[in-house]
PDB file of N, CA, C and O in Angstrom:
ATOM      1  N   MET A 171       4.643  -3.185  -1.404  1.00 65.00           N
ATOM      2  CA  MET A 171       5.986  -3.749  -1.292  1.00 65.00           C
ATOM      3  C   MET A 171       6.078  -5.011  -2.159  1.00 65.00           C
ATOM      4  O   MET A 171       5.204  -5.866  -2.120  1.00 65.00           O
ATOM      5  N   LYS A 172       7.146  -5.100  -2.925  1.00 68.00           N
ATOM      6  CA  LYS A 172       7.369  -6.283  -3.762  1.00 68.00           C
ATOM      7  C   LYS A 172       7.929  -7.400  -2.886  1.00 68.00           C
ATOM      8  O   LYS A 172       8.842  -7.186  -2.094  1.00 68.00           O
ATOM      9  N   ARG A 173       7.379  -8.577  -3.045  1.00 87.00           N
ATOM     10  CA  ARG A 173       7.826  -9.717  -2.249  1.00 87.00           C
ATOM     11  C   ARG A 173       8.657 -10.697  -3.062  1.00 87.00           C
ATOM     12  O   ARG A 173       9.396 -11.494  -2.531  1.00 87.00           O
ATOM     13  N   LEU A 174       8.518 -10.613  -4.387  1.00 90.00           N
ATOM     14  CA  LEU A 174       9.242 -11.532  -5.265  1.00 90.00           C
ATOM     15  C   LEU A 174       9.667 -10.787  -6.516  1.00 90.00           C
ATOM     16  O   LEU A 174       8.863 -10.089  -7.136  1.00 90.00           O
ATOM     17  N   ALA A 175      10.931 -10.914  -6.875  1.00 90.00           N
ATOM     18  CA  ALA A 175      11.439 -10.328  -8.120  1.00 90.00           C
ATOM     19  C   ALA A 175      11.948 -11.460  -9.000  1.00 90.00           C
ATOM     20  O   ALA A 175      12.742 -12.292  -8.562  1.00 90.00           O
ATOM     21  N   ILE A 176      11.485 -11.479 -10.228  1.00 93.00           N
ATOM     22  CA  ILE A 176      11.978 -12.417 -11.233  1.00 93.00           C
ATOM     23  C   ILE A 176      12.966 -11.624 -12.070  1.00 93.00           C
ATOM     24  O   ILE A 176      12.584 -10.689 -12.766  1.00 93.00           O
ATOM     25  N   VAL A 177      14.245 -11.981 -11.981  1.00 94.00           N
ATOM     26  CA  VAL A 177      15.299 -11.222 -12.647  1.00 94.00           C
ATOM     27  C   VAL A 177      15.817 -12.025 -13.834  1.00 94.00           C
ATOM     28  O   VAL A 177      16.248 -13.168 -13.683  1.00 94.00           O
ATOM     29  N   ILE A 178      15.764 -11.409 -15.003  1.00 96.00           N
ATOM     30  CA  ILE A 178      16.238 -12.034 -16.237  1.00 96.00           C
ATOM     31  C   ILE A 178      17.455 -11.260 -16.711  1.00 96.00           C
ATOM     32  O   ILE A 178      17.397 -10.042 -16.875  1.00 96.00           O
ATOM     33  N   LEU A 179      18.543 -11.962 -16.923  1.00 97.00           N
ATOM     34  CA  LEU A 179      19.738 -11.336 -17.483  1.00 97.00           C
ATOM     35  C   LEU A 179      19.677 -11.496 -18.995  1.00 97.00           C
ATOM     36  O   LEU A 179      19.463 -12.597 -19.507  1.00 97.00           O
ATOM     37  N   ASN A 180      19.842 -10.398 -19.707  1.00 97.00           N
ATOM     38  CA  ASN A 180      19.717 -10.411 -21.161  1.00 97.00           C
ATOM     39  C   ASN A 180      20.989  -9.903 -21.821  1.00 97.00           C
ATOM     40  O   ASN A 180      21.620  -8.968 -21.362  1.00 97.00           O
ATOM     41  N   TRP A 181      21.319 -10.528 -22.948  1.00 97.00           N
ATOM     42  CA  TRP A 181      22.339 -10.005 -23.853  1.00 97.00           C
ATOM     43  C   TRP A 181      21.922 -10.402 -25.256  1.00 97.00           C
ATOM     44  O   TRP A 181      21.930 -11.589 -25.611  1.00 97.00           O
ATOM     45  N   ASN A 182      21.510  -9.416 -26.043  1.00 98.00           N
ATOM     46  CA  ASN A 182      21.079  -9.616 -27.426  1.00 98.00           C
ATOM     47  C   ASN A 182      19.998 -10.690 -27.571  1.00 98.00           C
ATOM     48  O   ASN A 182      20.014 -11.475 -28.519  1.00 98.00           O
ATOM     49  N   GLY A 183      19.060 -10.682 -26.634  1.00 97.00           N
ATOM     50  CA  GLY A 183      17.976 -11.662 -26.665  1.00 97.00           C
ATOM     51  C   GLY A 183      16.629 -11.043 -26.981  1.00 97.00           C
ATOM     52  O   GLY A 183      15.607 -11.493 -26.463  1.00 97.00           O
ATOM     53  N   CYS A 184      16.614 -10.033 -27.833  1.00 98.00           N
ATOM     54  CA  CYS A 184      15.384  -9.302 -28.158  1.00 98.00           C
ATOM     55  C   CYS A 184      14.261 -10.261 -28.579  1.00 98.00           C
ATOM     56  O   CYS A 184      13.148 -10.172 -28.070  1.00 98.00           O
ATOM     57  N   GLY A 185      14.549 -11.151 -29.484  1.00 97.00           N
ATOM     58  CA  GLY A 185      13.532 -12.086 -29.971  1.00 97.00           C
ATOM     59  C   GLY A 185      13.006 -13.000 -28.886  1.00 97.00           C
ATOM     60  O   GLY A 185      11.804 -13.258 -28.802  1.00 97.00           O
ATOM     61  N   MET A 186      13.888 -13.484 -28.031  1.00 97.00           N
ATOM     62  CA  MET A 186      13.463 -14.370 -26.949  1.00 97.00           C
ATOM     63  C   MET A 186      12.634 -13.611 -25.912  1.00 97.00           C
ATOM     64  O   MET A 186      11.636 -14.136 -25.402  1.00 97.00           O
ATOM     65  N   LEU A 187      13.044 -12.381 -25.588  1.00 98.00           N
ATOM     66  CA  LEU A 187      12.256 -11.579 -24.653  1.00 98.00           C
ATOM     67  C   LEU A 187      10.862 -11.351 -25.216  1.00 98.00           C
ATOM     68  O   LEU A 187       9.857 -11.503 -24.508  1.00 98.00           O
ATOM     69  N   ARG A 188      10.776 -10.989 -26.464  1.00 97.00           N
ATOM     70  CA  ARG A 188       9.489 -10.725 -27.112  1.00 97.00           C
ATOM     71  C   ARG A 188       8.615 -11.985 -27.105  1.00 97.00           C
ATOM     72  O   ARG A 188       7.393 -11.913 -26.945  1.00 97.00           O
ATOM     73  N   MET A 189       9.231 -13.146 -27.255  1.00 97.00           N
ATOM     74  CA  MET A 189       8.489 -14.397 -27.325  1.00 97.00           C
ATOM     75  C   MET A 189       8.002 -14.864 -25.944  1.00 97.00           C
ATOM     76  O   MET A 189       6.863 -15.310 -25.807  1.00 97.00           O
ATOM     77  N   TYR A 190       8.861 -14.750 -24.924  1.00 96.00           N
ATOM     78  CA  TYR A 190       8.555 -15.385 -23.641  1.00 96.00           C
ATOM     79  C   TYR A 190       8.039 -14.452 -22.549  1.00 96.00           C
ATOM     80  O   TYR A 190       7.392 -14.915 -21.612  1.00 96.00           O
ATOM     81  N   LEU A 191       8.283 -13.159 -22.642  1.00 97.00           N
ATOM     82  CA  LEU A 191       7.819 -12.257 -21.589  1.00 97.00           C
ATOM     83  C   LEU A 191       6.299 -12.192 -21.449  1.00 97.00           C
ATOM     84  O   LEU A 191       5.812 -12.108 -20.319  1.00 97.00           O
ATOM     85  N   PRO A 192       5.514 -12.242 -22.526  1.00 96.00           N
ATOM     86  CA  PRO A 192       4.059 -12.220 -22.332  1.00 96.00           C
ATOM     87  C   PRO A 192       3.563 -13.368 -21.446  1.00 96.00           C
ATOM     88  O   PRO A 192       2.719 -13.165 -20.578  1.00 96.00           O
ATOM     89  N   THR A 193       4.101 -14.557 -21.648  1.00 95.00           N
ATOM     90  CA  THR A 193       3.704 -15.692 -20.817  1.00 95.00           C
ATOM     91  C   THR A 193       4.147 -15.483 -19.379  1.00 95.00           C
ATOM     92  O   THR A 193       3.389 -15.745 -18.440  1.00 95.00           O
ATOM     93  N   LEU A 194       5.356 -15.025 -19.193  1.00 95.00           N
ATOM     94  CA  LEU A 194       5.853 -14.770 -17.842  1.00 95.00           C
ATOM     95  C   LEU A 194       4.989 -13.729 -17.141  1.00 95.00           C
ATOM     96  O   LEU A 194       4.640 -13.890 -15.969  1.00 95.00           O
ATOM     97  N   GLN A 195       4.602 -12.688 -17.850  1.00 94.00           N
ATOM     98  CA  GLN A 195       3.742 -11.665 -17.261  1.00 94.00           C
ATOM     99  C   GLN A 195       2.390 -12.257 -16.864  1.00 94.00           C
ATOM    100  O   GLN A 195       1.891 -11.964 -15.780  1.00 94.00           O
ATOM    101  N   ARG A 196       1.802 -13.081 -17.715  1.00 93.00           N
ATOM    102  CA  ARG A 196       0.507 -13.695 -17.394  1.00 93.00           C
ATOM    103  C   ARG A 196       0.611 -14.606 -16.172  1.00 93.00           C
ATOM    104  O   ARG A 196      -0.301 -14.660 -15.355  1.00 93.00           O
ATOM    105  N   CYS A 197       1.712 -15.326 -16.062  1.00 91.00           N
ATOM    106  CA  CYS A 197       1.870 -16.301 -14.976  1.00 91.00           C
ATOM    107  C   CYS A 197       2.379 -15.686 -13.681  1.00 91.00           C
ATOM    108  O   CYS A 197       2.466 -16.385 -12.669  1.00 91.00           O
ATOM    109  N   SER A 198       2.732 -14.422 -13.703  1.00 88.00           N
ATOM    110  CA  SER A 198       3.266 -13.785 -12.493  1.00 88.00           C
ATOM    111  C   SER A 198       2.531 -12.479 -12.194  1.00 88.00           C
ATOM    112  O   SER A 198       3.132 -11.516 -11.749  1.00 88.00           O
ATOM    113  N   SER A 199       1.237 -12.479 -12.422  1.00 81.00           N
ATOM    114  CA  SER A 199       0.468 -11.249 -12.258  1.00 81.00           C
ATOM    115  C   SER A 199      -0.013 -11.019 -10.831  1.00 81.00           C
ATOM    116  O   SER A 199      -0.745 -10.071 -10.580  1.00 81.00           O
ATOM    117  N   ALA A 200       0.386 -11.841  -9.887  1.00 80.00           N
ATOM    118  CA  ALA A 200      -0.043 -11.682  -8.498  1.00 80.00           C
ATOM    119  C   ALA A 200       0.556 -10.419  -7.885  1.00 80.00           C
ATOM    120  O   ALA A 200       1.599  -9.927  -8.331  1.00 80.00           O
ATOM    121  N   ASP A 201      -0.121  -9.903  -6.878  1.00 84.00           N
ATOM    122  CA  ASP A 201       0.406  -8.744  -6.160  1.00 84.00           C
ATOM    123  C   ASP A 201       1.758  -9.078  -5.543  1.00 84.00           C
ATOM    124  O   ASP A 201       1.965 -10.191  -5.057  1.00 84.00           O
ATOM    125  N   GLY A 202       2.651  -8.120  -5.570  1.00 87.00           N
ATOM    126  CA  GLY A 202       3.950  -8.302  -4.946  1.00 87.00           C
ATOM    127  C   GLY A 202       4.998  -8.952  -5.826  1.00 87.00           C
ATOM    128  O   GLY A 202       6.098  -9.227  -5.370  1.00 87.00           O
ATOM    129  N   VAL A 203       4.680  -9.212  -7.098  1.00 91.00           N
ATOM    130  CA  VAL A 203       5.636  -9.831  -8.020  1.00 91.00           C
ATOM    131  C   VAL A 203       6.118  -8.775  -9.010  1.00 91.00           C
ATOM    132  O   VAL A 203       5.326  -8.035  -9.582  1.00 91.00           O
ATOM    133  N   GLU A 204       7.438  -8.722  -9.180  1.00 93.00           N
ATOM    134  CA  GLU A 204       8.046  -7.769 -10.107  1.00 93.00           C
ATOM    135  C   GLU A 204       8.937  -8.519 -11.088  1.00 93.00           C
ATOM    136  O   GLU A 204       9.694  -9.401 -10.693  1.00 93.00           O
ATOM    137  N   ILE A 205       8.851  -8.166 -12.360  1.00 95.00           N
ATOM    138  CA  ILE A 205       9.742  -8.729 -13.375  1.00 95.00           C
ATOM    139  C   ILE A 205      10.789  -7.666 -13.690  1.00 95.00           C
ATOM    140  O   ILE A 205      10.468  -6.506 -13.924  1.00 95.00           O
ATOM    141  N   VAL A 206      12.052  -8.097 -13.673  1.00 96.00           N
ATOM    142  CA  VAL A 206      13.178  -7.202 -13.920  1.00 96.00           C
ATOM    143  C   VAL A 206      14.021  -7.795 -15.035  1.00 96.00           C
ATOM    144  O   VAL A 206      14.356  -8.985 -14.993  1.00 96.00           O
ATOM    145  N   VAL A 207      14.367  -6.997 -16.023  1.00 97.00           N
ATOM    146  CA  VAL A 207      15.305  -7.423 -17.060  1.00 97.00           C
ATOM    147  C   VAL A 207      16.569  -6.586 -16.904  1.00 97.00           C
ATOM    148  O   VAL A 207      16.522  -5.360 -16.971  1.00 97.00           O
ATOM    149  N   ALA A 208      17.686  -7.264 -16.651  1.00 97.00           N
ATOM    150  CA  ALA A 208      18.987  -6.611 -16.578  1.00 97.00           C
ATOM    151  C   ALA A 208      19.695  -6.870 -17.896  1.00 97.00           C
ATOM    152  O   ALA A 208      19.846  -8.024 -18.310  1.00 97.00           O
ATOM    153  N   ASP A 209      20.088  -5.815 -18.568  1.00 97.00           N
ATOM    154  CA  ASP A 209      20.660  -5.950 -19.904  1.00 97.00           C
ATOM    155  C   ASP A 209      22.164  -5.735 -19.880  1.00 97.00           C
ATOM    156  O   ASP A 209      22.658  -4.720 -19.402  1.00 97.00           O
ATOM    157  N   ASN A 210      22.895  -6.703 -20.404  1.00 97.00           N
ATOM    158  CA  ASN A 210      24.356  -6.704 -20.462  1.00 97.00           C
ATOM    159  C   ASN A 210      24.856  -5.947 -21.696  1.00 97.00           C
ATOM    160  O   ASN A 210      25.633  -6.458 -22.480  1.00 97.00           O
ATOM    161  N   ASN A 211      24.356  -4.705 -21.888  1.00 97.00           N
ATOM    162  CA  ASN A 211      24.803  -3.829 -22.976  1.00 97.00           C
ATOM    163  C   ASN A 211      24.545  -4.443 -24.359  1.00 97.00           C
ATOM    164  O   ASN A 211      25.429  -4.485 -25.215  1.00 97.00           O
ATOM    165  N   SER A 212      23.311  -4.877 -24.579  1.00 97.00           N
ATOM    166  CA  SER A 212      22.919  -5.468 -25.867  1.00 97.00           C
ATOM    167  C   SER A 212      23.055  -4.467 -27.008  1.00 97.00           C
ATOM    168  O   SER A 212      22.932  -3.259 -26.810  1.00 97.00           O
ATOM    169  N   THR A 213      23.257  -5.011 -28.199  1.00 97.00           N
ATOM    170  CA  THR A 213      23.352  -4.186 -29.407  1.00 97.00           C
ATOM    171  C   THR A 213      22.251  -4.525 -30.415  1.00 97.00           C
ATOM    172  O   THR A 213      22.309  -4.078 -31.556  1.00 97.00           O
ATOM    173  N   ASP A 214      21.261  -5.312 -30.000  1.00 97.00           N
ATOM    174  CA  ASP A 214      20.213  -5.761 -30.922  1.00 97.00           C
ATOM    175  C   ASP A 214      18.888  -5.022 -30.749  1.00 97.00           C
ATOM    176  O   ASP A 214      17.874  -5.444 -31.297  1.00 97.00           O
ATOM    177  N   GLY A 215      18.881  -3.933 -29.998  1.00 97.00           N
ATOM    178  CA  GLY A 215      17.648  -3.181 -29.790  1.00 97.00           C
ATOM    179  C   GLY A 215      16.769  -3.716 -28.679  1.00 97.00           C
ATOM    180  O   GLY A 215      15.607  -3.323 -28.571  1.00 97.00           O
ATOM    181  N   SER A 216      17.307  -4.595 -27.858  1.00 97.00           N
ATOM    182  CA  SER A 216      16.524  -5.186 -26.767  1.00 97.00           C
ATOM    183  C   SER A 216      15.902  -4.151 -25.855  1.00 97.00           C
ATOM    184  O   SER A 216      14.717  -4.232 -25.530  1.00 97.00           O
ATOM    185  N   MET A 217      16.674  -3.170 -25.442  1.00 96.00           N
ATOM    186  CA  MET A 217      16.159  -2.194 -24.482  1.00 96.00           C
ATOM    187  C   MET A 217      15.114  -1.284 -25.110  1.00 96.00           C
ATOM    188  O   MET A 217      14.112  -0.963 -24.471  1.00 96.00           O
ATOM    189  N   GLU A 218      15.298  -0.920 -26.361  1.00 97.00           N
ATOM    190  CA  GLU A 218      14.303  -0.104 -27.042  1.00 97.00           C
ATOM    191  C   GLU A 218      12.989  -0.867 -27.174  1.00 97.00           C
ATOM    192  O   GLU A 218      11.911  -0.321 -26.954  1.00 97.00           O
ATOM    193  N   MET A 219      13.077  -2.152 -27.538  1.00 98.00           N
ATOM    194  CA  MET A 219      11.889  -2.991 -27.648  1.00 98.00           C
ATOM    195  C   MET A 219      11.214  -3.131 -26.293  1.00 98.00           C
ATOM    196  O   MET A 219       9.993  -3.029 -26.178  1.00 98.00           O
ATOM    197  N   MET A 220      11.993  -3.332 -25.240  1.00 97.00           N
ATOM    198  CA  MET A 220      11.429  -3.483 -23.901  1.00 97.00           C
ATOM    199  C   MET A 220      10.658  -2.227 -23.499  1.00 97.00           C
ATOM    200  O   MET A 220       9.553  -2.317 -22.975  1.00 97.00           O
ATOM    201  N   ARG A 221      11.244  -1.069 -23.721  1.00 97.00           N
ATOM    202  CA  ARG A 221      10.570   0.187 -23.359  1.00 97.00           C
ATOM    203  C   ARG A 221       9.265   0.368 -24.128  1.00 97.00           C
ATOM    204  O   ARG A 221       8.272   0.848 -23.575  1.00 97.00           O
ATOM    205  N   ALA A 222       9.257  -0.030 -25.393  1.00 98.00           N
ATOM    206  CA  ALA A 222       8.070   0.149 -26.227  1.00 98.00           C
ATOM    207  C   ALA A 222       6.988  -0.900 -25.964  1.00 98.00           C
ATOM    208  O   ALA A 222       5.800  -0.572 -25.919  1.00 98.00           O
ATOM    209  N   GLU A 223       7.391  -2.157 -25.777  1.00 97.00           N
ATOM    210  CA  GLU A 223       6.417  -3.242 -25.715  1.00 97.00           C
ATOM    211  C   GLU A 223       6.125  -3.763 -24.311  1.00 97.00           C
ATOM    212  O   GLU A 223       5.087  -4.404 -24.099  1.00 97.00           O
ATOM    213  N   PHE A 224       7.020  -3.523 -23.361  1.00 97.00           N
ATOM    214  CA  PHE A 224       6.838  -4.037 -22.001  1.00 97.00           C
ATOM    215  C   PHE A 224       7.135  -2.953 -20.969  1.00 97.00           C
ATOM    216  O   PHE A 224       8.054  -3.078 -20.149  1.00 97.00           O
ATOM    217  N   PRO A 225       6.360  -1.870 -20.980  1.00 96.00           N
ATOM    218  CA  PRO A 225       6.663  -0.751 -20.080  1.00 96.00           C
ATOM    219  C   PRO A 225       6.524  -1.080 -18.593  1.00 96.00           C
ATOM    220  O   PRO A 225       7.102  -0.382 -17.763  1.00 96.00           O
ATOM    221  N   SER A 226       5.814  -2.138 -18.260  1.00 93.00           N
ATOM    222  CA  SER A 226       5.649  -2.491 -16.840  1.00 93.00           C
ATOM    223  C   SER A 226       6.836  -3.275 -16.278  1.00 93.00           C
ATOM    224  O   SER A 226       6.934  -3.479 -15.074  1.00 93.00           O
ATOM    225  N   VAL A 227       7.735  -3.720 -17.143  1.00 96.00           N
ATOM    226  CA  VAL A 227       8.909  -4.478 -16.701  1.00 96.00           C
ATOM    227  C   VAL A 227      10.005  -3.494 -16.311  1.00 96.00           C
ATOM    228  O   VAL A 227      10.318  -2.563 -17.055  1.00 96.00           O
ATOM    229  N   ARG A 228      10.567  -3.703 -15.142  1.00 96.00           N
ATOM    230  CA  ARG A 228      11.660  -2.839 -14.685  1.00 96.00           C
ATOM    231  C   ARG A 228      12.939  -3.191 -15.443  1.00 96.00           C
ATOM    232  O   ARG A 228      13.275  -4.361 -15.602  1.00 96.00           O
ATOM    233  N   LEU A 229      13.650  -2.167 -15.916  1.00 97.00           N
ATOM    234  CA  LEU A 229      14.871  -2.376 -16.692  1.00 97.00           C
ATOM    235  C   LEU A 229      16.086  -1.902 -15.911  1.00 97.00           C
ATOM    236  O   LEU A 229      16.052  -0.843 -15.284  1.00 97.00           O
ATOM    237  N   ILE A 230      17.128  -2.688 -15.983  1.00 97.00           N
ATOM    238  CA  ILE A 230      18.442  -2.303 -15.473  1.00 97.00           C
ATOM    239  C   ILE A 230      19.380  -2.390 -16.662  1.00 97.00           C
ATOM    240  O   ILE A 230      19.601  -3.481 -17.202  1.00 97.00           O
ATOM    241  N   GLN A 231      19.890  -1.258 -17.096  1.00 96.00           N
ATOM    242  CA  GLN A 231      20.767  -1.244 -18.264  1.00 96.00           C
ATOM    243  C   GLN A 231      22.210  -1.121 -17.786  1.00 96.00           C
ATOM    244  O   GLN A 231      22.614  -0.084 -17.251  1.00 96.00           O
ATOM    245  N   LEU A 232      22.977  -2.187 -17.965  1.00 97.00           N
ATOM    246  CA  LEU A 232      24.381  -2.200 -17.549  1.00 97.00           C
ATOM    247  C   LEU A 232      25.233  -1.509 -18.607  1.00 97.00           C
ATOM    248  O   LEU A 232      24.897  -1.515 -19.795  1.00 97.00           O
ATOM    249  N   ASP A 233      26.335  -0.924 -18.186  1.00 96.00           N
ATOM    250  CA  ASP A 233      27.156  -0.118 -19.093  1.00 96.00           C
ATOM    251  C   ASP A 233      28.069  -0.928 -19.995  1.00 96.00           C
ATOM    252  O   ASP A 233      28.662  -0.394 -20.924  1.00 96.00           O
ATOM    253  N   ARG A 234      28.188  -2.217 -19.724  1.00 96.00           N
ATOM    254  CA  ARG A 234      28.972  -3.103 -20.579  1.00 96.00           C
ATOM    255  C   ARG A 234      28.528  -4.533 -20.328  1.00 96.00           C
ATOM    256  O   ARG A 234      27.736  -4.794 -19.424  1.00 96.00           O
ATOM    257  N   ASN A 235      29.044  -5.470 -21.102  1.00 96.00           N
ATOM    258  CA  ASN A 235      28.714  -6.874 -20.907  1.00 96.00           C
ATOM    259  C   ASN A 235      29.607  -7.439 -19.806  1.00 96.00           C
ATOM    260  O   ASN A 235      30.808  -7.606 -20.004  1.00 96.00           O
ATOM    261  N   TYR A 236      29.007  -7.724 -18.672  1.00 96.00           N
ATOM    262  CA  TYR A 236      29.741  -8.253 -17.527  1.00 96.00           C
ATOM    263  C   TYR A 236      29.744  -9.779 -17.486  1.00 96.00           C
ATOM    264  O   TYR A 236      30.227 -10.368 -16.532  1.00 96.00           O
ATOM    265  N   GLY A 237      29.188 -10.415 -18.501  1.00 95.00           N
ATOM    266  CA  GLY A 237      29.083 -11.864 -18.492  1.00 95.00           C
ATOM    267  C   GLY A 237      27.933 -12.297 -17.597  1.00 95.00           C
ATOM    268  O   GLY A 237      27.244 -11.480 -16.993  1.00 95.00           O
ATOM    269  N   PHE A 238      27.741 -13.606 -17.519  1.00 94.00           N
ATOM    270  CA  PHE A 238      26.596 -14.108 -16.763  1.00 94.00           C
ATOM    271  C   PHE A 238      26.730 -13.825 -15.269  1.00 94.00           C
ATOM    272  O   PHE A 238      25.846 -13.217 -14.663  1.00 94.00           O
ATOM    273  N   ALA A 239      27.815 -14.241 -14.677  1.00 95.00           N
ATOM    274  CA  ALA A 239      27.974 -14.082 -13.227  1.00 95.00           C
ATOM    275  C   ALA A 239      28.041 -12.605 -12.837  1.00 95.00           C
ATOM    276  O   ALA A 239      27.357 -12.166 -11.909  1.00 95.00           O
ATOM    277  N   GLY A 240      28.849 -11.827 -13.540  1.00 95.00           N
ATOM    278  CA  GLY A 240      28.988 -10.415 -13.210  1.00 95.00           C
ATOM    279  C   GLY A 240      27.701  -9.642 -13.415  1.00 95.00           C
ATOM    280  O   GLY A 240      27.305  -8.821 -12.581  1.00 95.00           O
ATOM    281  N   GLY A 241      27.004  -9.900 -14.515  1.00 94.00           N
ATOM    282  CA  GLY A 241      25.738  -9.228 -14.781  1.00 94.00           C
ATOM    283  C   GLY A 241      24.672  -9.605 -13.772  1.00 94.00           C
ATOM    284  O   GLY A 241      23.917  -8.754 -13.303  1.00 94.00           O
ATOM    285  N   SER A 242      24.624 -10.888 -13.419  1.00 93.00           N
ATOM    286  CA  SER A 242      23.664 -11.328 -12.401  1.00 93.00           C
ATOM    287  C   SER A 242      23.940 -10.686 -11.069  1.00 93.00           C
ATOM    288  O   SER A 242      23.018 -10.218 -10.392  1.00 93.00           O
ATOM    289  N   ASP A 243      25.206 -10.641 -10.670  1.00 92.00           N
ATOM    290  CA  ASP A 243      25.571 -10.009  -9.395  1.00 92.00           C
ATOM    291  C   ASP A 243      25.177  -8.540  -9.378  1.00 92.00           C
ATOM    292  O   ASP A 243      24.607  -8.049  -8.397  1.00 92.00           O
ATOM    293  N   MET A 244      25.452  -7.827 -10.451  1.00 91.00           N
ATOM    294  CA  MET A 244      25.114  -6.397 -10.499  1.00 91.00           C
ATOM    295  C   MET A 244      23.605  -6.186 -10.448  1.00 91.00           C
ATOM    296  O   MET A 244      23.123  -5.271  -9.784  1.00 91.00           O
ATOM    297  N   ALA A 245      22.866  -7.026 -11.142  1.00 91.00           N
ATOM    298  CA  ALA A 245      21.413  -6.902 -11.145  1.00 91.00           C
ATOM    299  C   ALA A 245      20.833  -7.196  -9.763  1.00 91.00           C
ATOM    300  O   ALA A 245      19.964  -6.461  -9.275  1.00 91.00           O
ATOM    301  N   LEU A 246      21.307  -8.234  -9.127  1.00 89.00           N
ATOM    302  CA  LEU A 246      20.758  -8.620  -7.827  1.00 89.00           C
ATOM    303  C   LEU A 246      21.095  -7.618  -6.737  1.00 89.00           C
ATOM    304  O   LEU A 246      20.354  -7.487  -5.769  1.00 89.00           O
ATOM    305  N   LYS A 247      22.170  -6.877  -6.890  1.00 89.00           N
ATOM    306  CA  LYS A 247      22.504  -5.825  -5.916  1.00 89.00           C
ATOM    307  C   LYS A 247      21.456  -4.707  -5.929  1.00 89.00           C
ATOM    308  O   LYS A 247      21.273  -4.013  -4.952  1.00 89.00           O
ATOM    309  N   GLN A 248      20.806  -4.543  -7.085  1.00 85.00           N
ATOM    310  CA  GLN A 248      19.799  -3.488  -7.199  1.00 85.00           C
ATOM    311  C   GLN A 248      18.445  -3.987  -6.790  1.00 85.00           C
ATOM    312  O   GLN A 248      17.507  -3.308  -6.618  1.00 85.00           O
TER     313      GLN A 248
END
């Protein structure tokens, strides 16, 4: 059972995800911790990169850009 979820809302942040996710993964490797990236319908290849380079990260792909508040709300509901 996961006890803690770190949820990152993304929109066209492929470069930032690639840069910072390795550190986040190293610092959150304890049992019960899950990293989730919710994507606000990026057009920069973020989701393709995530699937290829970070297969252990759970992805939530939103059907459009809901903005910060809307995207966060949709991600946290899941």
